[in-house]
C-alpha positions as a printed Julia matrix, in Angstrom:
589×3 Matrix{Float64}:
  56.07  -16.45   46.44
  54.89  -20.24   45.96
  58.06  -21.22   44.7
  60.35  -19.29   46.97
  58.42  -20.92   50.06
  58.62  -24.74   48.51
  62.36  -23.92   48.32
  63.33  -22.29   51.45
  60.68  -23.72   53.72
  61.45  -27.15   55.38
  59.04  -30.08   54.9
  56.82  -29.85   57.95
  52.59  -28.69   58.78
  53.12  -24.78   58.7
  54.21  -25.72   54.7
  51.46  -28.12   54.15
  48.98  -25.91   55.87
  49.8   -22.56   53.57
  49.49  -24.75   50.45
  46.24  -26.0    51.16
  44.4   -23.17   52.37
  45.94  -21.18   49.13
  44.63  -24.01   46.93
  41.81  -23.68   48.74
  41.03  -19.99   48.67
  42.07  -20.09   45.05
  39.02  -22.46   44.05
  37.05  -20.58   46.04
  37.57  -17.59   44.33
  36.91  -19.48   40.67
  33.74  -20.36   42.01
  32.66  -17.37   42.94
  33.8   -15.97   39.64
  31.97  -18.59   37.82
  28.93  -18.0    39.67
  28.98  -14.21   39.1
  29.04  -14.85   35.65
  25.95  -17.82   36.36
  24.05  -15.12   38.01
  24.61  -11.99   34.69
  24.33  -14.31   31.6
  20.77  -15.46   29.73
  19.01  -19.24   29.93
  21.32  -21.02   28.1
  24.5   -19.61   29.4
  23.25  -19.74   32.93
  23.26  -23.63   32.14
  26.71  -23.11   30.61
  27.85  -21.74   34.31
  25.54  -23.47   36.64
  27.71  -26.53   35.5
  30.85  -25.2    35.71
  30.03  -23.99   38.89
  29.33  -27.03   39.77
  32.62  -28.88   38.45
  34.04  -26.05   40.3
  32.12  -26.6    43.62
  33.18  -30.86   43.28
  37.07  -29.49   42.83
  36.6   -27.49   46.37
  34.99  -30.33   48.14
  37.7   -32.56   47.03
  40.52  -30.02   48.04
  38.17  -29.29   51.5
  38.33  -32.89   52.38
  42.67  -33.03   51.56
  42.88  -30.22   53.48
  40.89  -31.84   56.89
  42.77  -34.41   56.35
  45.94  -32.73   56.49
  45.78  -29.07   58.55
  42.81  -30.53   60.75
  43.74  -33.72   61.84
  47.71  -33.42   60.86
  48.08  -36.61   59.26
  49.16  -37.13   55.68
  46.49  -37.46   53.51
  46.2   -41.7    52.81
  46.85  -43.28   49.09
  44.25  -44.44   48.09
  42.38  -41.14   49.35
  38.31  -41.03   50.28
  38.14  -37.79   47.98
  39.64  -38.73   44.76
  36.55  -39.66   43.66
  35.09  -36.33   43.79
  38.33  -35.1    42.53
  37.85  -37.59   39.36
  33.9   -36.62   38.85
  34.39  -32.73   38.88
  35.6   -32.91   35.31
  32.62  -35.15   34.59
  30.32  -31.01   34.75
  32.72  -29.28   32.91
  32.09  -31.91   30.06
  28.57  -31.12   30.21
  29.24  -27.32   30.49
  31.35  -27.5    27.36
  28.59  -30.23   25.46
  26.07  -27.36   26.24
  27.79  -25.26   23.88
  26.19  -21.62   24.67
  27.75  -20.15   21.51
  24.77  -21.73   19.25
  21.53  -21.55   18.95
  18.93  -24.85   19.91
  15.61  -25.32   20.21
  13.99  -27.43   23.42
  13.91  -31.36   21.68
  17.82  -30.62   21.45
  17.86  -29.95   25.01
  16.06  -32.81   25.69
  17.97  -35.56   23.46
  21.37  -33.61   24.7
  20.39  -34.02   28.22
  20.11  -37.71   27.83
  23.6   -37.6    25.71
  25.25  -36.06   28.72
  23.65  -38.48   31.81
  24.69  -41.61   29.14
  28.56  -40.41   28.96
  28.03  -38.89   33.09
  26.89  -42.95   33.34
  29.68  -43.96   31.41
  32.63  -42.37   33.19
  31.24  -43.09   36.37
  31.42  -46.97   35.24
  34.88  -46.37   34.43
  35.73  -45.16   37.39
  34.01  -47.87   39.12
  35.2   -50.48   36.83
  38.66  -49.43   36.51
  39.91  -47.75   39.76
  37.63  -48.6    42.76
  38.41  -52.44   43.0
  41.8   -51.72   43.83
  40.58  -49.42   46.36
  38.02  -51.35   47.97
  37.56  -54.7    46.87
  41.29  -55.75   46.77
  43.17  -52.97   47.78
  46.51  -52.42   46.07
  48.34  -49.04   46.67
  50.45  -49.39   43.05
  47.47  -50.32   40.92
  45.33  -48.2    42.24
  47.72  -45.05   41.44
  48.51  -46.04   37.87
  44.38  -46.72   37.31
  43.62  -43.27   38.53
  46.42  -41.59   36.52
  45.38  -43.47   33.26
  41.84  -42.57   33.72
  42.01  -39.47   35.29
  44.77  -37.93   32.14
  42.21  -39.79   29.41
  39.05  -37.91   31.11
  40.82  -34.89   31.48
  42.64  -35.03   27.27
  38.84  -35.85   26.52
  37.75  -32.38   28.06
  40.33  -30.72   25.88
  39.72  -32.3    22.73
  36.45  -31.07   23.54
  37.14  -27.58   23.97
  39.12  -27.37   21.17
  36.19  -28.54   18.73
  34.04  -26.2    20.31
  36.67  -23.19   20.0
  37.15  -23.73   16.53
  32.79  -23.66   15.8
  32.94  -20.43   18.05
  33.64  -16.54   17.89
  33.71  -13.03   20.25
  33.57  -13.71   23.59
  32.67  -17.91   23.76
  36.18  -18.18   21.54
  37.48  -16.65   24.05
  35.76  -18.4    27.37
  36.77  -21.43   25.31
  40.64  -20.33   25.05
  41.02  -20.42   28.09
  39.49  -23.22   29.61
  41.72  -24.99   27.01
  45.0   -23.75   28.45
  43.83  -24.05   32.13
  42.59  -27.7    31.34
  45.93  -28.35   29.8
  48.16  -27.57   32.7
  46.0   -28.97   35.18
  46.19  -32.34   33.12
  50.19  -32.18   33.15
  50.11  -30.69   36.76
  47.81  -33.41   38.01
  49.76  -36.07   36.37
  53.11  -34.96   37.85
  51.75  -34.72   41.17
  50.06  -38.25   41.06
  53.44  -39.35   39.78
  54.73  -38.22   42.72
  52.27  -39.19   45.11
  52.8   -42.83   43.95
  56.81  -42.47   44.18
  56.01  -40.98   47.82
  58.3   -37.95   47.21
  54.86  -35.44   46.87
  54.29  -33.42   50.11
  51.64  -30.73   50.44
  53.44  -27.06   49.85
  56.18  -28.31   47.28
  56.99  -27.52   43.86
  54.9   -30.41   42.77
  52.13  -27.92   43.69
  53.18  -24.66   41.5
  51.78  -26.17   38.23
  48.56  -27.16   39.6
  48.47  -23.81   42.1
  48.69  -21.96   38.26
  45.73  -23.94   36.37
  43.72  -23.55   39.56
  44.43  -19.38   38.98
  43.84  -19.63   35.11
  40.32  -20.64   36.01
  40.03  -17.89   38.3
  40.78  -15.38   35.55
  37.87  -17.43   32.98
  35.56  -16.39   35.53
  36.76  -12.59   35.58
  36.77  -12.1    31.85
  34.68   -9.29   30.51
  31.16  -10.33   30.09
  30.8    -9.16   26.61
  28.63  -11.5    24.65
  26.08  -10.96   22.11
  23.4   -11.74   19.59
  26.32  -11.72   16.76
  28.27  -14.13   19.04
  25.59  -16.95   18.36
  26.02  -19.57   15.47
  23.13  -20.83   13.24
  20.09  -23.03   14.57
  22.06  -26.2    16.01
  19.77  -28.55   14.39
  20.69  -27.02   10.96
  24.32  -27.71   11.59
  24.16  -31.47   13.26
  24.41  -29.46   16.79
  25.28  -32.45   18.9
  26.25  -35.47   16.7
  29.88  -35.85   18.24
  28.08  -36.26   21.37
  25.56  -38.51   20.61
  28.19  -40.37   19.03
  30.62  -40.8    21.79
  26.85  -41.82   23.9
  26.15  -44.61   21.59
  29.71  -45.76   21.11
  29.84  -45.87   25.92
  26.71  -47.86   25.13
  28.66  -50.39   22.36
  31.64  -50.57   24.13
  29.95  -51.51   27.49
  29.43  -55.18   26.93
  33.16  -55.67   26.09
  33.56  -54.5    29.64
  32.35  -58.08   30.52
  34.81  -60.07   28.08
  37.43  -57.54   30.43
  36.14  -58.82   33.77
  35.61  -62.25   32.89
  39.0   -62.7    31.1
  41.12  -60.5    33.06
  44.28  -61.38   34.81
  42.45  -60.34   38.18
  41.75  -61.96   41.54
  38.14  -63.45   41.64
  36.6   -61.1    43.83
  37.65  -58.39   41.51
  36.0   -60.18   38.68
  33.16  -61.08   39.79
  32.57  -56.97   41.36
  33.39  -55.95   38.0
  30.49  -58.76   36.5
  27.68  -57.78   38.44
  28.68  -53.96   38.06
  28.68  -54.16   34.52
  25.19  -55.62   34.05
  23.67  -53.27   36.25
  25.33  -50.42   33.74
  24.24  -51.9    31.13
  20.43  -52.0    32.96
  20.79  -48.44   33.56
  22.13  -47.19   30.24
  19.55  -49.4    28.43
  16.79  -47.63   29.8
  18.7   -44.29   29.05
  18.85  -45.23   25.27
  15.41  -46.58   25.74
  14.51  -42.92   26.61
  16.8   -40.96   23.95
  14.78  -43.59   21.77
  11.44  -42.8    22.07
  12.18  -38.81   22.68
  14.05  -38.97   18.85
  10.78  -40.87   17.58
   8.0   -37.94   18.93
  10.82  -35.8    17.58
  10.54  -37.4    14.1
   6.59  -37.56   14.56
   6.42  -34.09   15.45
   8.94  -33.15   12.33
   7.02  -35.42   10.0
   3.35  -33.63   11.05
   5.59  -30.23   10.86
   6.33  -30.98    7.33
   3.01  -31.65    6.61
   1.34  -28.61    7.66
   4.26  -26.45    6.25
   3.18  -28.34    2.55
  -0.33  -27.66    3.2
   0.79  -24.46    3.82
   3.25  -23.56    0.87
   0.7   -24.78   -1.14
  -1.62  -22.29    0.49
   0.76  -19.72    0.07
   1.3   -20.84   -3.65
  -2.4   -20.27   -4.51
  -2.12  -16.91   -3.0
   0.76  -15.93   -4.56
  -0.89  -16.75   -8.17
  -3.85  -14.71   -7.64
  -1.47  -11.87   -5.94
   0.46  -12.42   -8.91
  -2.61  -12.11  -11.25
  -4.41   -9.24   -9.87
  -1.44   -7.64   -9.34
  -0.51   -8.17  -13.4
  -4.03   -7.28  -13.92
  -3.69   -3.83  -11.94
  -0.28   -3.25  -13.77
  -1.74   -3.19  -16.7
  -4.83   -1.12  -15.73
  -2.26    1.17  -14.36
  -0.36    1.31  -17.46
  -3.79    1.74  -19.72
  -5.03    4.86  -16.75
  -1.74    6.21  -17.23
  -1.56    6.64  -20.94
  -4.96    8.02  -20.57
  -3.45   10.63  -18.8
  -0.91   11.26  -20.64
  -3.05   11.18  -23.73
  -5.76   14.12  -21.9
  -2.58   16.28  -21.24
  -1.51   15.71  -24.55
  -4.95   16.9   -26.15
  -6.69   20.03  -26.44
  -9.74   20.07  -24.11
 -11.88   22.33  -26.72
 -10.83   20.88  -30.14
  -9.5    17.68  -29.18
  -6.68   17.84  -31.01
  -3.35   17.88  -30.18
  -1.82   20.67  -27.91
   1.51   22.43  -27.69
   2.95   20.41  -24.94
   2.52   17.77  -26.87
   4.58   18.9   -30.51
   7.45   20.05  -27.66
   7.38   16.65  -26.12
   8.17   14.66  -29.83
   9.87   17.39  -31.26
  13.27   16.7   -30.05
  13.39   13.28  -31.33
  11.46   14.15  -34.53
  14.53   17.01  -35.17
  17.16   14.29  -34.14
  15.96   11.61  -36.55
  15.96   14.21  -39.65
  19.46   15.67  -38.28
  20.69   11.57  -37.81
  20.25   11.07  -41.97
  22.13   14.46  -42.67
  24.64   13.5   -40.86
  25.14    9.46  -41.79
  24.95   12.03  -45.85
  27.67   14.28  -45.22
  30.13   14.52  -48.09
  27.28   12.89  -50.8
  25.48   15.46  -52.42
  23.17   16.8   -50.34
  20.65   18.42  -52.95
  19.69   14.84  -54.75
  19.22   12.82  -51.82
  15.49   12.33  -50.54
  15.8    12.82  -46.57
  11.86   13.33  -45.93
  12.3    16.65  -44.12
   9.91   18.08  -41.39
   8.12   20.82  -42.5
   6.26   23.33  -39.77
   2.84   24.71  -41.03
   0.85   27.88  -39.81
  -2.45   27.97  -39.95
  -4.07   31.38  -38.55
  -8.32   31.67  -38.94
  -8.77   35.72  -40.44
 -10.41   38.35  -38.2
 -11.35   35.11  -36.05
 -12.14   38.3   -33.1
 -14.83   39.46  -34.93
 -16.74   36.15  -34.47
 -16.77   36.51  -30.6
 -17.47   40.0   -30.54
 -20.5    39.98  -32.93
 -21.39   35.95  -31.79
 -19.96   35.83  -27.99
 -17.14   33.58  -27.36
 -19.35   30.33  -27.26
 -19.58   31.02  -30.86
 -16.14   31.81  -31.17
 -14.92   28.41  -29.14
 -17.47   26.1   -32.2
 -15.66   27.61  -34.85
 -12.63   26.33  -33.53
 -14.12   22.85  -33.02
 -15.22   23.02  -36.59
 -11.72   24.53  -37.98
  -9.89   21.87  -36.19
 -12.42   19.39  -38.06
 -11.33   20.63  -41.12
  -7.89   20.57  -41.21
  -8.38   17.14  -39.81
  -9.06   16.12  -43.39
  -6.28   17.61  -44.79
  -3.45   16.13  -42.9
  -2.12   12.79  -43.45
  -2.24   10.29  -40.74
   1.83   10.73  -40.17
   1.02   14.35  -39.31
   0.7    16.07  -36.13
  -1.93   18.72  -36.25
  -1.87   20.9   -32.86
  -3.37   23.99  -31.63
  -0.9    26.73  -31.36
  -2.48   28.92  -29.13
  -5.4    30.99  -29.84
  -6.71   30.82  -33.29
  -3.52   29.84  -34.05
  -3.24   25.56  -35.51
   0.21   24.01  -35.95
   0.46   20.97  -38.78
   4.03   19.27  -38.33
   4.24   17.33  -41.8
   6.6    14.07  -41.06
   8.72   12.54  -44.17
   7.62   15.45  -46.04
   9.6    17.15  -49.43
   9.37   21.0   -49.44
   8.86   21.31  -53.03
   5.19   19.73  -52.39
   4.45   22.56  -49.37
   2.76   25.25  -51.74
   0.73   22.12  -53.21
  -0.48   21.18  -49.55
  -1.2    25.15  -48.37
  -3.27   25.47  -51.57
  -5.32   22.49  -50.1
  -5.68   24.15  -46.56
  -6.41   27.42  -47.89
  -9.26   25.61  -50.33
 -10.75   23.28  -47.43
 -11.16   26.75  -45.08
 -12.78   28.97  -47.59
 -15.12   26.32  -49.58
 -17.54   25.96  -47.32
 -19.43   28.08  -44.53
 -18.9    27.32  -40.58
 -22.41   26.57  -39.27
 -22.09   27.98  -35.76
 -25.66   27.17  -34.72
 -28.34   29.25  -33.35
 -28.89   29.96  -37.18
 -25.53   31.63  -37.5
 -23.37   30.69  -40.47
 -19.76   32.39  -41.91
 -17.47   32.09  -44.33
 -13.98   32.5   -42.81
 -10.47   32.31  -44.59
  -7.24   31.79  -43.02
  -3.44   32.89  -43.39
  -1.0    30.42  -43.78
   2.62   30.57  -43.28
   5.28   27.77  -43.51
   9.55   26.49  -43.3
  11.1    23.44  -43.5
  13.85   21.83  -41.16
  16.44   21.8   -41.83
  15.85   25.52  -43.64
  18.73   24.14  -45.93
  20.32   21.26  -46.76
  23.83   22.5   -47.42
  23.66   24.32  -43.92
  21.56   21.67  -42.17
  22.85   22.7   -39.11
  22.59   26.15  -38.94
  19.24   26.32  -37.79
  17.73   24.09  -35.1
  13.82   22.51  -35.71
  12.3    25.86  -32.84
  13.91   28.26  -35.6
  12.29   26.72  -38.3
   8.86   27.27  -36.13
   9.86   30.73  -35.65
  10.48   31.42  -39.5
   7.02   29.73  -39.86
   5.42   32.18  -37.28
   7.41   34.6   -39.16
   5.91   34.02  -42.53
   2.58   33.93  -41.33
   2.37   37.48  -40.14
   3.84   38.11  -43.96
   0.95   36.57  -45.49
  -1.62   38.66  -42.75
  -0.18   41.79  -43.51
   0.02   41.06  -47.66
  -3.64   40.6   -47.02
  -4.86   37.06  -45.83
  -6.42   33.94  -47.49
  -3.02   32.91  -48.65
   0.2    31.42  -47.71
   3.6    32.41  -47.57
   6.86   30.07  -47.63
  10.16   31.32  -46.39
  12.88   29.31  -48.22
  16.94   29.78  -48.55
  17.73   31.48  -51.94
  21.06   30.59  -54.2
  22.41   33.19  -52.46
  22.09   31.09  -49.14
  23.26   28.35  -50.77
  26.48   29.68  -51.83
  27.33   31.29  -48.56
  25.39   28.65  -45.53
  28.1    29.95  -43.04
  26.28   32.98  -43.33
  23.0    31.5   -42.13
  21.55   32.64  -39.0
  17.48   32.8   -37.57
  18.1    37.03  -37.74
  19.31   37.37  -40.76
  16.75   35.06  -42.04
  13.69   36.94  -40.74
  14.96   39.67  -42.67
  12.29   40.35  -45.47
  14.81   42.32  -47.27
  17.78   39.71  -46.3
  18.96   37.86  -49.79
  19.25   34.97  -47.94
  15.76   34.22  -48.79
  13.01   34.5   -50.6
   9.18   34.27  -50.3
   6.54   31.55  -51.87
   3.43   32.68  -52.32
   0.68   30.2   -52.58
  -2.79   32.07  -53.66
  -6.33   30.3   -52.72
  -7.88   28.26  -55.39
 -11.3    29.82  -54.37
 -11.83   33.23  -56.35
 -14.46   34.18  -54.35
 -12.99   33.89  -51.32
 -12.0    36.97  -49.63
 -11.96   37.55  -46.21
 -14.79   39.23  -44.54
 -13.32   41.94  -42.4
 -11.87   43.44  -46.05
 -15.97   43.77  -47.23
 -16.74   45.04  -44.06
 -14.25   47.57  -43.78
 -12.04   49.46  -46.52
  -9.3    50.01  -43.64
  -5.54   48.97  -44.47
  -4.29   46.19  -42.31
  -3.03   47.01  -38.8
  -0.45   44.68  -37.18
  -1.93   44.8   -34.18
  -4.99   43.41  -35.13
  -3.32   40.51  -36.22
């Protein structure tokens, strides 16, 4: 509609008056915007917008007092205008707003120092100004330079914003990379827009309403829609700590380098091609600057040195207390080794009393069952690395699985009691103690019942061994105490694993137990005090495919056959046979 009305409409006030109060209601609009967004957003966004608000609120004043000028009074607006230095300053906030950078994280000596950063360069383009465009305004008023001063410095302040935003844009992300987007592009066709129609108003062919007006009627609308984006920042939108990634040194550069530059300003306005009231305005204007901005750095100086102060007594107490935290750790880290190994020593303990037998203190069942597995695997292991060598000469240090049974141990508790009964186990265990090697595992079966798991051990040697136990059991009487003293024997039955070497495989290390079981009950019922081997005949031998655990606990089976290993002690029968002329009965076994 803009464009159709600077084309159609003639030159005239109704023109002039509809682009000013749209310009107008326009800014007023991206103030309100901006202060919406001032009034929803946390501390150090609310800076962010206060100052863009108030770049903003300059802008409006600026296009207020055109407009007076203009619609009011119905004049055209003069060249030089009152205003333009409002309309140069309003960028002056939105350099601040930009310097605040709301996207990353600061702590309050940033603030501080950044504050003073921002009233050096506010200082600094206000000098400029000043320096630059007001002499030709004031104290020697020329229409021409005056225009081309406040184009020149009004596109360099304005390509300055920019460059700014686009540093900050790239350091940004989420919503700020977006807030910073746009203020690019809007800043960008204001600063051609602005330049054009200050072109124009120098060639006198610019008039209030025209198509000068459309550019700058569009950047004035693009910062309407910055203030109306969706508020959607966050936590995650924030960069590191701004003092871990030089937050600020671009600034504090540009401050220091409006503080270098300053005295050239006087080589300027004492050597310039100017008439002498000029030069001596510009003289006494730059000394006072330079008064002013020296007591700025003066500041910034001496807030940087309590900052390094307060850093340096920062870093002392965070030695003193690493090294604090040092010493802890070390005795954390010894106790806590100390306590590891405790635990480890308690824990073996444990293991060890649910390993053991709580009456004889030997080893129990749970235990064998535990070690048997990798006992079996390591015999199995050296089969297997032997296959295809022959088998029968090699010396693989079989397992062999002992059963020892104590005779008519019931009769002890019911003539004795069961205390008496529990001590002759004690002192059984004892015994057999003495007769295993150090590499064996004795273990109580269950009952009466003892286990001895012989490691490394040749079969051929087993009757040799049982004739030991056998001896050992029936030597010597079991002092029971209370004056009570027997003479028990016991039954012994044993099998290797693996059963047979040229079948190693066909029966697993629990089957050889089993046969073991098996031949002790042969030795009860043949009638105690001995032991009885079951081993794999020739016929086994010859046919190992045939081997299985039920044919093998076959008596009768002529897969195997029996050893029988007699005690050494001739007097040594076992008492239940004096006592009673009864045959044996399997269920009293």
């Amino acid at each position: 509609m803009h464009v159709l009305l600077s084309l159609l409409a003639p030159r005239g006030f109704p023109l002039a008056a509809f682009g000013d109060i749209l310009q107008n209601i326009i800014l007023f609009c991206a103030t309100a915007a901006v202060l919406v967004n001032f009034k929803k957003s946390s501390s150090k966004a609310r800076l962010f917008w206060a100052l863009m608000s108030l770049g903003m609120v300059s802008w409006l004043i600026s296009q207020l007092m055109w407009t007076y000028v203009e619609v009011y009074l119905r004049v055209a607006a003069p060249n030089p205008f009152v205003g333009d230095v409002i309309l140069f300053l309003h960028i002056v906030p939105m350099m601040a707003a930009v310097a605040v950078q709301p996207h990353v994280q600061r702590d309050n000596r940033t603030l501080r120092v950044g504050t003073l950063d921002f009233a050096l360069l506010f200082t600094w383009w206000l000098f400029l100004y000043l320096f630059v465009v007001i002499p030709w305004q004031y104290v020697h008023p020329v229409e021409s330079l005056y225009g081309r001063s406040f184009d020149l410095l009004y596109v360099c302040e304005e390509l300055v914003l920019a460059g700014g935003l686009i540093m900050v844009w790239r350091r940004s992300r989420g919503f700020w990379r977006k807030v910073y987007f746009h203020l690019f592009c809007a800043t960008l066709l204001y600063c051609i827009a602005s330049l054009i129609a200050s072109e124009a108003i120098d060639l006198h062919v610019y008039y209030t309403g025209s198509l000068f007006d459309v550019p700058l009627v569009a950047s004035m609308a693009w910062f309407v829609r910055i203030g109306l984006l969706p508020h959607e920042a966050s936590e995650d939108d924030l960069g590191a700590d701004a003092s871990a990634r030089g937050y600020g040194i671009w600034k504090a550069r540009l401050a220091m380098i409006a503080v270098f530059v300053t005295p050239l300003m006087v080589a300027w306005a004492e050597f310039g091609d100017v008439p002498e009231r000029v030069r001596t305005y510009r003289l006494f204007l730059t000394v006072a600057v330079m008064l002013v901005m020296g007591v700025l750095v003066f500041v910034r100086q001496h807030l940087l040195d309590e900052e390094l102060l307060s850093l340096l007594r920062l870093s002392r107490q965070n030695l003193e207390e690493m090294s604090r935290l040092k010493d802890e750790l070390e005795n954390k880290e010894h106790s806590l080794r100390w306590h590891s190994l405790e635990l480890q020593r308690k824990n073996l303990e444990l293991q060890e009393i649910s390993f053991t037998d709580v009456l004889t203190g030997i080893w129990n069942r749970r235990y064998l069952e535990e070690i048997l597995t990798a006992e079996a695997g390591q015999v199995l292991r050296n089969y297997q690395r032997a296959r295809g060598s022959d088998i029968r000469k090699l010396d693989h240090r079989d397992l062999v699985f002992i059963m020892v049974d104590v005779d008519f141990f019931k009769k002890v508790n019911d003539l004795y009691g069961h205390p008496a009964g529990d001590r002759l186990l004690q002192l059984v265990a004892q015994r057999l103690s003495t007769v295993v090697r150090k590499s064996d595992v004795l273990v109580r079966w269950g009952g009466e019942e003892f286990l001895i798991m012989s490691r490394s051990t040749d079969p051929s040697g087993t009757p040799a061994f049982c004739s030991r136990v056998l001896e050992v059991m029936s030597a010597e009487p079991f002092d029971l105490g209370h004056g009570v003293s027997v003479r028990k024997t016991c039954s012994v039955g044993w099998a290797a694993y693996p059963w047979s070497r040229t079948a190693f495989e066909a029966l697993c290390a629990e089957e050889s137990i089993v046969l073991a079981d098996a031949a002790l009950y042969r030795a009860k019922a043949l009638g105690r005090n001995q032991g009885i081997g079951i081993v794999p005949s020739e016929a086994a031998n010859r046919n190992p495919e045939s081997i299985d655990l039920i044919s093998v606990r076959d008596e009768s089976s002529p897969l195997v056959r029996s050893i029988k290993t007699p005690c050494p002690v001739p007097d040594a029968v076992p008492v239940a046979e004096l006592e009673t002329a009864a045959p044996v009965d399997d269920s009293s076994l």
